[in-house]
Amino acid sequence: MSRQQQAGRDQLRAHRRVFWLAWQRAQRGQPLNALEQRIVAVIAMHPEYQSLFADEERFLDGDHLDNTGIHPWLHLSLHLALEEQLATNQPPAITTTLHHLQHRCGMEHHQALHRLLDVLAETVHEAQQRGGDPDVVAYQRRLERLCRE
């Protein structure tokens, strides 16, 4: 493994460790900081991923896909990013779009979050393909389109 690959692997383990520690602290009833509370709330929404937290080494190093081909860590991380966007209403269309999906389209909260996650994932993927930052204007337009569906 090259030095760059190892650095990437170490960074991935560090990111996963934040999730691991938050979940373990919650399971032991220990106090959680604000970030850990958000992480635990996201994990609690996904019982299908909770078994991954049973074995620390497998958790930190495993390359897991769920039964639909979705990578759990990416999914949980996108949820966390979306929760931050909703908390700050950035971009400005985010909370309006969530409200629209729930109240006008009849989606339950988690289903509506997943529609927003799809748009966020598409925006992040395009940024990776371009090798630049996410296009916030395009992201906002996609969110606004969801309100017109």
mmCIF file of C-alpha atoms in Angstrom:
data_model
loop_
_atom_site.group_PDB
_atom_site.id
_atom_site.type_symbol
_atom_site.label_atom_id
_atom_site.label_comp_id
_atom_site.label_asym_id
_atom_site.label_seq_id
_atom_site.Cartn_x
_atom_site.Cartn_y
_atom_site.Cartn_z
ATOM 1 C CA MET A 1 0.000 0.000 0.000
ATOM 2 C CA SER A 2 1.404 3.379 -0.979
ATOM 3 C CA ARG A 3 1.905 6.153 1.557
ATOM 4 C CA GLN A 4 -0.990 8.075 -0.002
ATOM 5 C CA GLN A 5 -3.270 5.034 0.163
ATOM 6 C CA GLN A 6 -2.298 4.447 3.790
ATOM 7 C CA ALA A 7 -2.984 8.088 4.644
ATOM 8 C CA GLY A 8 -6.418 7.780 3.035
ATOM 9 C CA ARG A 9 -7.091 4.573 4.963
ATOM 10 C CA ASP A 10 -6.018 6.219 8.226
ATOM 11 C CA GLN A 11 -8.310 9.157 7.539
ATOM 12 C CA LEU A 12 -11.215 6.800 6.825
ATOM 13 C CA ARG A 13 -10.579 4.910 10.070
ATOM 14 C CA ALA A 14 -10.486 8.198 12.008
ATOM 15 C CA HIS A 15 -13.820 9.262 10.483
ATOM 16 C CA ARG A 16 -15.415 5.920 11.289
ATOM 17 C CA ARG A 17 -13.975 5.996 14.811
ATOM 18 C CA VAL A 18 -15.986 9.166 15.526
ATOM 19 C CA PHE A 19 -19.166 7.234 14.657
ATOM 20 C CA TRP A 20 -17.980 4.178 16.613
ATOM 21 C CA LEU A 21 -17.181 6.120 19.778
ATOM 22 C CA ALA A 22 -20.439 8.078 19.688
ATOM 23 C CA TRP A 23 -22.490 4.893 19.340
ATOM 24 C CA GLN A 24 -20.533 3.088 22.064
ATOM 25 C CA ARG A 25 -20.923 6.026 24.466
ATOM 26 C CA ALA A 26 -24.652 6.152 23.784
ATOM 27 C CA GLN A 27 -25.003 2.409 24.385
ATOM 28 C CA ARG A 28 -23.255 2.809 27.754
ATOM 29 C CA GLY A 29 -25.434 5.783 28.699
ATOM 30 C CA GLN A 30 -22.476 8.147 28.811
ATOM 31 C CA PRO A 31 -22.886 11.873 28.160
ATOM 32 C CA LEU A 32 -22.631 12.897 24.507
ATOM 33 C CA ASN A 33 -21.462 16.159 22.999
ATOM 34 C CA ALA A 34 -23.606 17.873 20.349
ATOM 35 C CA LEU A 35 -21.903 16.142 17.409
ATOM 36 C CA GLU A 36 -22.177 12.734 19.062
ATOM 37 C CA GLN A 37 -25.872 13.357 19.718
ATOM 38 C CA ARG A 38 -26.429 14.051 16.008
ATOM 39 C CA ILE A 39 -24.422 10.979 15.017
ATOM 40 C CA VAL A 40 -26.393 8.747 17.395
ATOM 41 C CA ALA A 41 -29.691 10.167 16.111
ATOM 42 C CA VAL A 42 -28.682 9.341 12.528
ATOM 43 C CA ILE A 43 -27.598 5.810 13.477
ATOM 44 C CA ALA A 44 -30.841 5.320 15.427
ATOM 45 C CA MET A 45 -32.782 6.063 12.220
ATOM 46 C CA HIS A 46 -30.979 3.136 10.571
ATOM 47 C CA PRO A 47 -31.390 -0.093 12.561
ATOM 48 C CA GLU A 48 -30.201 -1.978 9.473
ATOM 49 C CA TYR A 49 -26.695 -0.588 10.064
ATOM 50 C CA GLN A 50 -26.500 -1.033 13.826
ATOM 51 C CA SER A 51 -25.117 -4.585 13.625
ATOM 52 C CA LEU A 52 -22.005 -3.098 11.989
ATOM 53 C CA PHE A 53 -21.164 -1.574 15.373
ATOM 54 C CA ALA A 54 -20.710 -4.999 17.028
ATOM 55 C CA ASP A 55 -17.046 -5.547 16.054
ATOM 56 C CA GLU A 56 -14.691 -2.560 16.208
ATOM 57 C CA GLU A 57 -12.016 -3.810 13.781
ATOM 58 C CA ARG A 58 -14.576 -4.960 11.228
ATOM 59 C CA PHE A 59 -16.376 -1.660 11.710
ATOM 60 C CA LEU A 60 -13.243 0.421 11.173
ATOM 61 C CA ASP A 61 -11.720 -1.569 8.304
ATOM 62 C CA GLY A 62 -14.581 -3.353 6.565
ATOM 63 C CA ASP A 63 -15.855 -2.405 3.146
ATOM 64 C CA HIS A 64 -19.554 -2.926 3.693
ATOM 65 C CA LEU A 65 -22.452 -2.440 1.327
ATOM 66 C CA ASP A 66 -26.029 -2.796 2.429
ATOM 67 C CA ASN A 67 -28.504 -5.043 0.600
ATOM 68 C CA THR A 68 -29.283 -2.252 -1.882
ATOM 69 C CA GLY A 69 -25.630 -1.602 -2.743
ATOM 70 C CA ILE A 70 -25.367 1.556 -0.645
ATOM 71 C CA HIS A 71 -22.239 2.143 1.390
ATOM 72 C CA PRO A 72 -23.398 2.613 5.022
ATOM 73 C CA TRP A 73 -20.645 5.080 5.980
ATOM 74 C CA LEU A 74 -21.366 7.303 3.027
ATOM 75 C CA HIS A 75 -25.078 7.140 3.757
ATOM 76 C CA LEU A 76 -24.660 7.984 7.455
ATOM 77 C CA SER A 77 -22.175 10.764 6.636
ATOM 78 C CA LEU A 78 -24.531 12.303 4.084
ATOM 79 C CA HIS A 79 -27.318 12.161 6.677
ATOM 80 C CA LEU A 80 -25.080 14.001 9.118
ATOM 81 C CA ALA A 81 -24.219 16.647 6.499
ATOM 82 C CA LEU A 82 -27.900 17.054 5.681
ATOM 83 C CA GLU A 83 -28.793 17.457 9.367
ATOM 84 C CA GLU A 84 -26.216 20.258 9.581
ATOM 85 C CA GLN A 85 -27.703 21.934 6.505
ATOM 86 C CA LEU A 86 -31.179 21.717 8.011
ATOM 87 C CA ALA A 87 -29.966 23.117 11.346
ATOM 88 C CA THR A 88 -28.449 26.145 9.598
ATOM 89 C CA ASN A 89 -30.965 26.360 6.713
ATOM 90 C CA GLN A 90 -28.081 26.372 4.248
ATOM 91 C CA PRO A 91 -28.698 26.350 1.395
ATOM 92 C CA PRO A 92 -31.833 28.430 1.987
ATOM 93 C CA ALA A 93 -34.120 26.045 0.056
ATOM 94 C CA ILE A 94 -33.322 23.049 2.268
ATOM 95 C CA THR A 95 -35.899 23.470 5.047
ATOM 96 C CA THR A 96 -38.599 24.646 2.647
ATOM 97 C CA THR A 97 -37.995 21.594 0.483
ATOM 98 C CA LEU A 98 -38.175 19.213 3.448
ATOM 99 C CA HIS A 99 -41.435 20.830 4.566
ATOM 100 C CA HIS A 100 -42.838 20.572 1.027
ATOM 101 C CA LEU A 101 -41.938 16.889 0.688
ATOM 102 C CA GLN A 102 -43.574 16.076 4.010
ATOM 103 C CA HIS A 103 -46.692 18.233 3.868
ATOM 104 C CA ARG A 104 -47.468 18.596 0.184
ATOM 105 C CA CYS A 105 -46.106 15.306 -1.131
ATOM 106 C CA GLY A 106 -47.171 13.266 1.907
ATOM 107 C CA MET A 107 -43.758 11.763 2.630
ATOM 108 C CA GLU A 108 -42.847 10.698 6.132
ATOM 109 C CA HIS A 109 -39.835 12.503 7.598
ATOM 110 C CA HIS A 110 -37.182 9.859 6.914
ATOM 111 C CA GLN A 111 -38.433 9.267 3.371
ATOM 112 C CA ALA A 112 -38.255 13.023 2.705
ATOM 113 C CA LEU A 113 -34.727 13.133 4.131
ATOM 114 C CA HIS A 114 -33.720 10.406 1.695
ATOM 115 C CA ARG A 115 -35.032 12.429 -1.249
ATOM 116 C CA LEU A 116 -32.861 15.320 -0.059
ATOM 117 C CA LEU A 117 -29.931 12.922 0.379
ATOM 118 C CA ASP A 118 -30.293 11.827 -3.240
ATOM 119 C CA VAL A 119 -29.906 15.437 -4.363
ATOM 120 C CA LEU A 120 -26.963 16.026 -2.024
ATOM 121 C CA ALA A 121 -25.234 12.826 -3.188
ATOM 122 C CA GLU A 122 -25.700 13.825 -6.833
ATOM 123 C CA THR A 123 -24.183 17.242 -6.124
ATOM 124 C CA VAL A 124 -21.202 15.772 -4.254
ATOM 125 C CA HIS A 125 -20.645 13.182 -6.988
ATOM 126 C CA GLU A 126 -20.569 15.873 -9.680
ATOM 127 C CA ALA A 127 -18.042 17.868 -7.640
ATOM 128 C CA GLN A 128 -15.815 14.803 -7.339
ATOM 129 C CA GLN A 129 -16.028 14.184 -11.084
ATOM 130 C CA ARG A 130 -15.066 17.808 -11.772
ATOM 131 C CA GLY A 131 -12.407 17.832 -9.094
ATOM 132 C CA GLY A 132 -13.799 20.942 -7.438
ATOM 133 C CA ASP A 133 -16.174 22.204 -4.798
ATOM 134 C CA PRO A 134 -19.877 21.355 -4.939
ATOM 135 C CA ASP A 135 -21.902 23.733 -7.097
ATOM 136 C CA VAL A 136 -24.154 25.306 -4.464
ATOM 137 C CA VAL A 137 -26.287 27.105 -7.065
ATOM 138 C CA ALA A 138 -26.974 23.850 -8.926
ATOM 139 C CA TYR A 139 -27.723 22.139 -5.605
ATOM 140 C CA GLN A 140 -30.231 24.849 -4.694
ATOM 141 C CA ARG A 141 -31.900 24.515 -8.117
ATOM 142 C CA ARG A 142 -32.231 20.752 -7.671
ATOM 143 C CA LEU A 143 -33.829 21.282 -4.271
ATOM 144 C CA GLU A 144 -36.255 23.811 -5.725
ATOM 145 C CA ARG A 145 -37.169 21.327 -8.477
ATOM 146 C CA LEU A 146 -38.195 18.832 -5.799
ATOM 147 C CA CYS A 147 -40.749 21.394 -4.635
ATOM 148 C CA ARG A 148 -42.269 21.481 -8.108
ATOM 149 C CA GLU A 149 -42.638 17.715 -8.412
#
